[in-house]
Amino acid sequence: MTPIRHNHADADPVLDAARDCVLAVGVRRTTLTDVARRAGVSRMTLYRRWPDVRSLVGDLMTREWIAVAAGAMPPAQEDRPERDRIVEGLVAGAAAFRAHPLFHKILDVDPELLLPYVLDRRGASQDALLGLLHTALEDGHEDGSVRRVRPELQARSLLLVVQSFTLSLRTMTEETDPELSEAAFLDELRTLLERTLTP
């Protein structure tokens, strides 16, 4: 797997250390002491920013997920319909999330960390994704390639669909059946998105 690369503004040795600890032992076995030692800072430095490991991991997930989403969205092109860019970005984003080592580790070892963002409330990364989608959908309305619906409703509906494919896909795939493989489901996601966005 290709490691996620962050630009300089996103570089944070504490978050990098937290990521390494979580990848090594999972969230429940990670301590602020472990993170501080790996980052080369004192525990008090960490406690000034984060009261516990969960809040630290929350910021780590926000950084990583926003980087994945931003990296998956292709650049805008004047001669390309915005709908194509949205669909390509969402499908690529779902695939990139599923390939991300931190996402894998949390899903395998500490899945309860994701439950609040699925059942109870939106997180910072979801709000950031909705902002990206909202802008892209407005551009698609403008160029006529996206069905006109209130952008907030449209963005939230798209995120619900993509989240379900990202979080639950492995419960539906069959390794021995190529027509029920992950790639086949991602193709179906592309079709669903294309059809719901076409005017």
PDB file of C-alpha atoms in Angstrom:
ATOM      1  CA  MET A   1       0.000   0.000   0.000  1.00  0.00           C
ATOM      2  CA  THR A   2       1.199   3.501  -0.784  1.00  0.00           C
ATOM      3  CA  PRO A   3       1.587   5.577   2.392  1.00  0.00           C
ATOM      4  CA  ILE A   4      -0.487   8.707   2.765  1.00  0.00           C
ATOM      5  CA  ARG A   5       1.637  11.779   2.180  1.00  0.00           C
ATOM      6  CA  HIS A   6       0.745  15.014   3.949  1.00  0.00           C
ATOM      7  CA  ASN A   7       1.740  18.487   2.942  1.00  0.00           C
ATOM      8  CA  HIS A   8       3.862  20.496   5.339  1.00  0.00           C
ATOM      9  CA  ALA A   9       0.852  22.222   6.904  1.00  0.00           C
ATOM     10  CA  ASP A  10      -0.528  18.819   7.939  1.00  0.00           C
ATOM     11  CA  ALA A  11       2.764  17.525   9.358  1.00  0.00           C
ATOM     12  CA  ASP A  12       2.415  17.015  13.098  1.00  0.00           C
ATOM     13  CA  PRO A  13       4.909  14.755  14.890  1.00  0.00           C
ATOM     14  CA  VAL A  14       2.384  13.940  17.634  1.00  0.00           C
ATOM     15  CA  LEU A  15      -0.314  12.859  15.172  1.00  0.00           C
ATOM     16  CA  ASP A  16       2.326  10.931  13.220  1.00  0.00           C
ATOM     17  CA  ALA A  17       3.375   9.186  16.433  1.00  0.00           C
ATOM     18  CA  ALA A  18      -0.255   8.452  17.322  1.00  0.00           C
ATOM     19  CA  ARG A  19      -0.789   6.925  13.886  1.00  0.00           C
ATOM     20  CA  ASP A  20       2.268   4.695  14.317  1.00  0.00           C
ATOM     21  CA  CYS A  21       1.109   3.570  17.771  1.00  0.00           C
ATOM     22  CA  VAL A  22      -2.421   2.782  16.597  1.00  0.00           C
ATOM     23  CA  LEU A  23      -1.110   0.860  13.594  1.00  0.00           C
ATOM     24  CA  ALA A  24       1.160  -1.133  15.912  1.00  0.00           C
ATOM     25  CA  VAL A  25      -1.228  -2.012  18.757  1.00  0.00           C
ATOM     26  CA  GLY A  26      -4.679  -0.528  18.105  1.00  0.00           C
ATOM     27  CA  VAL A  27      -6.407   2.344  19.891  1.00  0.00           C
ATOM     28  CA  ARG A  28      -7.286   0.560  23.142  1.00  0.00           C
ATOM     29  CA  ARG A  29      -3.666  -0.409  23.793  1.00  0.00           C
ATOM     30  CA  THR A  30      -2.250   2.989  22.812  1.00  0.00           C
ATOM     31  CA  THR A  31      -1.467   5.355  25.695  1.00  0.00           C
ATOM     32  CA  LEU A  32      -0.563   9.018  25.745  1.00  0.00           C
ATOM     33  CA  THR A  33       2.738   7.968  27.331  1.00  0.00           C
ATOM     34  CA  ASP A  34       3.499   5.758  24.306  1.00  0.00           C
ATOM     35  CA  VAL A  35       2.631   8.573  21.913  1.00  0.00           C
ATOM     36  CA  ALA A  36       4.688  11.141  23.828  1.00  0.00           C
ATOM     37  CA  ARG A  37       7.706   8.846  23.879  1.00  0.00           C
ATOM     38  CA  ARG A  38       7.449   8.111  20.160  1.00  0.00           C
ATOM     39  CA  ALA A  39       6.947  11.813  19.335  1.00  0.00           C
ATOM     40  CA  GLY A  40       9.809  12.907  21.584  1.00  0.00           C
ATOM     41  CA  VAL A  41       7.666  15.244  23.712  1.00  0.00           C
ATOM     42  CA  SER A  42       6.537  15.269  27.333  1.00  0.00           C
ATOM     43  CA  ARG A  43       3.204  13.856  28.461  1.00  0.00           C
ATOM     44  CA  MET A  44       2.218  17.313  29.688  1.00  0.00           C
ATOM     45  CA  THR A  45       2.653  18.657  26.153  1.00  0.00           C
ATOM     46  CA  LEU A  46       0.089  16.107  25.008  1.00  0.00           C
ATOM     47  CA  TYR A  47      -2.311  16.744  27.898  1.00  0.00           C
ATOM     48  CA  ARG A  48      -2.400  20.438  27.018  1.00  0.00           C
ATOM     49  CA  ARG A  49      -3.838  19.536  23.601  1.00  0.00           C
ATOM     50  CA  TRP A  50      -5.703  16.296  24.236  1.00  0.00           C
ATOM     51  CA  PRO A  51      -7.259  15.101  27.509  1.00  0.00           C
ATOM     52  CA  ASP A  52      -7.180  11.440  26.439  1.00  0.00           C
ATOM     53  CA  VAL A  53      -6.242   9.028  23.680  1.00  0.00           C
ATOM     54  CA  ARG A  54      -9.709   9.082  22.083  1.00  0.00           C
ATOM     55  CA  SER A  55      -9.614  12.843  21.486  1.00  0.00           C
ATOM     56  CA  LEU A  56      -6.110  12.502  20.033  1.00  0.00           C
ATOM     57  CA  VAL A  57      -7.219   9.669  17.752  1.00  0.00           C
ATOM     58  CA  GLY A  58     -10.254  11.745  16.738  1.00  0.00           C
ATOM     59  CA  ASP A  59      -7.934  14.496  15.468  1.00  0.00           C
ATOM     60  CA  LEU A  60      -5.758  11.875  13.784  1.00  0.00           C
ATOM     61  CA  MET A  61      -8.744  10.379  11.961  1.00  0.00           C
ATOM     62  CA  THR A  62      -9.893  13.833  10.870  1.00  0.00           C
ATOM     63  CA  ARG A  63      -6.473  14.597   9.375  1.00  0.00           C
ATOM     64  CA  GLU A  64      -6.160  11.242   7.641  1.00  0.00           C
ATOM     65  CA  TRP A  65      -9.714  11.072   6.268  1.00  0.00           C
ATOM     66  CA  ILE A  66      -9.641  14.622   4.886  1.00  0.00           C
ATOM     67  CA  ALA A  67      -6.313  13.856   3.194  1.00  0.00           C
ATOM     68  CA  VAL A  68      -7.808  10.718   1.605  1.00  0.00           C
ATOM     69  CA  ALA A  69     -10.900  12.556   0.352  1.00  0.00           C
ATOM     70  CA  ALA A  70      -8.957  15.537  -1.013  1.00  0.00           C
ATOM     71  CA  GLY A  71      -6.482  13.224  -2.727  1.00  0.00           C
ATOM     72  CA  ALA A  72      -9.255  11.193  -4.361  1.00  0.00           C
ATOM     73  CA  MET A  73     -11.043  14.153  -5.985  1.00  0.00           C
ATOM     74  CA  PRO A  74      -9.628  14.827  -9.459  1.00  0.00           C
ATOM     75  CA  PRO A  75      -8.899  18.448 -10.380  1.00  0.00           C
ATOM     76  CA  ALA A  76     -11.620  20.457 -12.083  1.00  0.00           C
ATOM     77  CA  GLN A  77     -11.345  20.825 -15.868  1.00  0.00           C
ATOM     78  CA  GLU A  78     -13.267  23.298 -17.982  1.00  0.00           C
ATOM     79  CA  ASP A  79     -14.076  20.774 -20.704  1.00  0.00           C
ATOM     80  CA  ARG A  80     -15.170  18.020 -18.279  1.00  0.00           C
ATOM     81  CA  PRO A  81     -18.675  17.816 -16.747  1.00  0.00           C
ATOM     82  CA  GLU A  82     -18.590  18.275 -12.988  1.00  0.00           C
ATOM     83  CA  ARG A  83     -20.743  15.163 -12.564  1.00  0.00           C
ATOM     84  CA  ASP A  84     -17.903  13.009 -13.937  1.00  0.00           C
ATOM     85  CA  ARG A  85     -15.465  14.522 -11.461  1.00  0.00           C
ATOM     86  CA  ILE A  86     -17.822  13.999  -8.507  1.00  0.00           C
ATOM     87  CA  VAL A  87     -18.521  10.371  -9.397  1.00  0.00           C
ATOM     88  CA  GLU A  88     -14.870   9.573 -10.024  1.00  0.00           C
ATOM     89  CA  GLY A  89     -13.820  11.279  -6.787  1.00  0.00           C
ATOM     90  CA  LEU A  90     -16.410   9.490  -4.637  1.00  0.00           C
ATOM     91  CA  VAL A  91     -15.644   6.044  -6.036  1.00  0.00           C
ATOM     92  CA  ALA A  92     -11.895   6.622  -5.770  1.00  0.00           C
ATOM     93  CA  GLY A  93     -12.419   7.935  -2.247  1.00  0.00           C
ATOM     94  CA  ALA A  94     -14.331   4.815  -1.164  1.00  0.00           C
ATOM     95  CA  ALA A  95     -11.556   2.620  -2.576  1.00  0.00           C
ATOM     96  CA  ALA A  96      -8.834   4.746  -0.955  1.00  0.00           C
ATOM     97  CA  PHE A  97     -10.520   4.624   2.455  1.00  0.00           C
ATOM     98  CA  ARG A  98     -10.818   0.850   2.224  1.00  0.00           C
ATOM     99  CA  ALA A  99      -7.101   0.585   1.362  1.00  0.00           C
ATOM    100  CA  HIS A 100      -5.971   2.996   4.086  1.00  0.00           C
ATOM    101  CA  PRO A 101      -3.986   1.143   6.788  1.00  0.00           C
ATOM    102  CA  LEU A 102      -5.368   3.236   9.668  1.00  0.00           C
ATOM    103  CA  PHE A 103      -8.947   2.679   8.515  1.00  0.00           C
ATOM    104  CA  HIS A 104      -8.229  -1.066   8.276  1.00  0.00           C
ATOM    105  CA  LYS A 105      -6.748  -1.198  11.757  1.00  0.00           C
ATOM    106  CA  ILE A 106      -9.639   0.680  13.364  1.00  0.00           C
ATOM    107  CA  LEU A 107     -12.241  -1.390  11.503  1.00  0.00           C
ATOM    108  CA  ASP A 108     -10.529  -4.638  12.513  1.00  0.00           C
ATOM    109  CA  VAL A 109      -9.571  -3.837  16.118  1.00  0.00           C
ATOM    110  CA  ASP A 110     -11.546  -0.816  17.386  1.00  0.00           C
ATOM    111  CA  PRO A 111     -14.689  -0.507  15.206  1.00  0.00           C
ATOM    112  CA  GLU A 112     -16.668   1.058  18.082  1.00  0.00           C
ATOM    113  CA  LEU A 113     -14.662   4.252  17.500  1.00  0.00           C
ATOM    114  CA  LEU A 114     -16.552   4.755  14.233  1.00  0.00           C
ATOM    115  CA  LEU A 115     -20.036   4.086  15.614  1.00  0.00           C
ATOM    116  CA  PRO A 116     -20.765   7.617  16.939  1.00  0.00           C
ATOM    117  CA  TYR A 117     -20.090   9.029  13.446  1.00  0.00           C
ATOM    118  CA  VAL A 118     -22.465   6.491  11.894  1.00  0.00           C
ATOM    119  CA  LEU A 119     -25.280   6.516  14.437  1.00  0.00           C
ATOM    120  CA  ASP A 120     -25.246   9.719  16.495  1.00  0.00           C
ATOM    121  CA  ARG A 121     -23.426  12.722  15.050  1.00  0.00           C
ATOM    122  CA  ARG A 122     -21.265  14.032  12.259  1.00  0.00           C
ATOM    123  CA  GLY A 123     -17.563  14.426  12.817  1.00  0.00           C
ATOM    124  CA  ALA A 124     -15.220  17.136  11.590  1.00  0.00           C
ATOM    125  CA  SER A 125     -14.077  15.037   8.649  1.00  0.00           C
ATOM    126  CA  GLN A 126     -17.682  14.374   7.563  1.00  0.00           C
ATOM    127  CA  ASP A 127     -18.433  18.098   7.699  1.00  0.00           C
ATOM    128  CA  ALA A 128     -15.318  18.791   5.624  1.00  0.00           C
ATOM    129  CA  LEU A 129     -16.404  16.178   3.057  1.00  0.00           C
ATOM    130  CA  LEU A 130     -19.871  17.708   2.902  1.00  0.00           C
ATOM    131  CA  GLY A 131     -18.275  21.089   2.227  1.00  0.00           C
ATOM    132  CA  LEU A 132     -16.257  19.669  -0.685  1.00  0.00           C
ATOM    133  CA  LEU A 133     -19.340  17.951  -2.080  1.00  0.00           C
ATOM    134  CA  HIS A 134     -21.540  21.015  -1.676  1.00  0.00           C
ATOM    135  CA  THR A 135     -19.163  23.136  -3.761  1.00  0.00           C
ATOM    136  CA  ALA A 136     -18.789  20.465  -6.437  1.00  0.00           C
ATOM    137  CA  LEU A 137     -22.559  19.944  -6.664  1.00  0.00           C
ATOM    138  CA  GLU A 138     -23.188  23.673  -7.068  1.00  0.00           C
ATOM    139  CA  ASP A 139     -20.642  23.670  -9.902  1.00  0.00           C
ATOM    140  CA  GLY A 140     -22.468  20.688 -11.419  1.00  0.00           C
ATOM    141  CA  HIS A 141     -25.795  22.520 -11.194  1.00  0.00           C
ATOM    142  CA  GLU A 142     -24.158  25.477 -12.902  1.00  0.00           C
ATOM    143  CA  ASP A 143     -22.773  23.475 -15.833  1.00  0.00           C
ATOM    144  CA  GLY A 144     -26.004  21.455 -16.151  1.00  0.00           C
ATOM    145  CA  SER A 145     -24.380  18.051 -15.578  1.00  0.00           C
ATOM    146  CA  VAL A 146     -25.912  17.454 -12.106  1.00  0.00           C
ATOM    147  CA  ARG A 147     -29.617  17.103 -11.311  1.00  0.00           C
ATOM    148  CA  ARG A 148     -30.806  20.182  -9.438  1.00  0.00           C
ATOM    149  CA  VAL A 149     -31.709  19.430  -5.828  1.00  0.00           C
ATOM    150  CA  ARG A 150     -30.945  21.453  -2.729  1.00  0.00           C
ATOM    151  CA  PRO A 151     -27.152  20.971  -2.416  1.00  0.00           C
ATOM    152  CA  GLU A 152     -27.259  20.200   1.322  1.00  0.00           C
ATOM    153  CA  LEU A 153     -29.726  17.340   0.774  1.00  0.00           C
ATOM    154  CA  GLN A 154     -27.826  16.061  -2.238  1.00  0.00           C
ATOM    155  CA  ALA A 155     -24.415  16.166  -0.512  1.00  0.00           C
ATOM    156  CA  ARG A 156     -25.683  14.435   2.627  1.00  0.00           C
ATOM    157  CA  SER A 157     -27.462  11.747   0.591  1.00  0.00           C
ATOM    158  CA  LEU A 158     -24.313  11.062  -1.431  1.00  0.00           C
ATOM    159  CA  LEU A 159     -22.234  10.818   1.734  1.00  0.00           C
ATOM    160  CA  LEU A 160     -24.705   8.340   3.262  1.00  0.00           C
ATOM    161  CA  VAL A 161     -24.415   6.112   0.190  1.00  0.00           C
ATOM    162  CA  VAL A 162     -20.630   6.276   0.006  1.00  0.00           C
ATOM    163  CA  GLN A 163     -20.269   5.714   3.774  1.00  0.00           C
ATOM    164  CA  SER A 164     -22.326   2.528   3.562  1.00  0.00           C
ATOM    165  CA  PHE A 165     -20.158   1.173   0.733  1.00  0.00           C
ATOM    166  CA  THR A 166     -16.988   2.151   2.615  1.00  0.00           C
ATOM    167  CA  LEU A 167     -17.927   0.771   6.030  1.00  0.00           C
ATOM    168  CA  SER A 168     -20.034  -2.274   5.149  1.00  0.00           C
ATOM    169  CA  LEU A 169     -18.697  -3.490   1.825  1.00  0.00           C
ATOM    170  CA  ARG A 170     -16.834  -6.486   3.234  1.00  0.00           C
ATOM    171  CA  THR A 171     -20.098  -7.868   4.634  1.00  0.00           C
ATOM    172  CA  MET A 172     -21.443  -8.167   1.075  1.00  0.00           C
ATOM    173  CA  THR A 173     -18.469  -9.307  -1.017  1.00  0.00           C
ATOM    174  CA  GLU A 174     -17.680 -12.925  -1.915  1.00  0.00           C
ATOM    175  CA  GLU A 175     -14.005 -13.666  -2.503  1.00  0.00           C
ATOM    176  CA  THR A 176     -14.768 -16.659  -4.741  1.00  0.00           C
ATOM    177  CA  ASP A 177     -17.255 -14.830  -6.964  1.00  0.00           C
ATOM    178  CA  PRO A 178     -15.795 -12.130  -9.253  1.00  0.00           C
ATOM    179  CA  GLU A 179     -19.269 -10.706  -9.835  1.00  0.00           C
ATOM    180  CA  LEU A 180     -19.525 -10.015  -6.082  1.00  0.00           C
ATOM    181  CA  SER A 181     -15.973  -8.756  -5.621  1.00  0.00           C
ATOM    182  CA  GLU A 182     -15.010  -5.383  -4.161  1.00  0.00           C
ATOM    183  CA  ALA A 183     -14.261  -4.112  -7.672  1.00  0.00           C
ATOM    184  CA  ALA A 184     -17.724  -5.197  -8.857  1.00  0.00           C
ATOM    185  CA  PHE A 185     -19.386  -3.343  -5.983  1.00  0.00           C
ATOM    186  CA  LEU A 186     -17.339  -0.208  -6.665  1.00  0.00           C
ATOM    187  CA  ASP A 187     -18.502  -0.365 -10.290  1.00  0.00           C
ATOM    188  CA  GLU A 188     -22.076  -0.602  -9.001  1.00  0.00           C
ATOM    189  CA  LEU A 189     -21.441   2.389  -6.743  1.00  0.00           C
ATOM    190  CA  ARG A 190     -20.279   4.310  -9.812  1.00  0.00           C
ATOM    191  CA  THR A 191     -23.527   3.404 -11.597  1.00  0.00           C
ATOM    192  CA  LEU A 192     -25.681   4.425  -8.608  1.00  0.00           C
ATOM    193  CA  LEU A 193     -23.936   7.773  -8.297  1.00  0.00           C
ATOM    194  CA  GLU A 194     -24.049   8.449 -12.019  1.00  0.00           C
ATOM    195  CA  ARG A 195     -27.756   7.746 -12.191  1.00  0.00           C
ATOM    196  CA  THR A 196     -28.736   9.742  -9.134  1.00  0.00           C
ATOM    197  CA  LEU A 197     -26.759  12.781 -10.304  1.00  0.00           C
ATOM    198  CA  THR A 198     -27.793  12.761 -13.979  1.00  0.00           C
ATOM    199  CA  PRO A 199     -30.457  15.421 -14.688  1.00  0.00           C
TER     200      PRO A 199
END
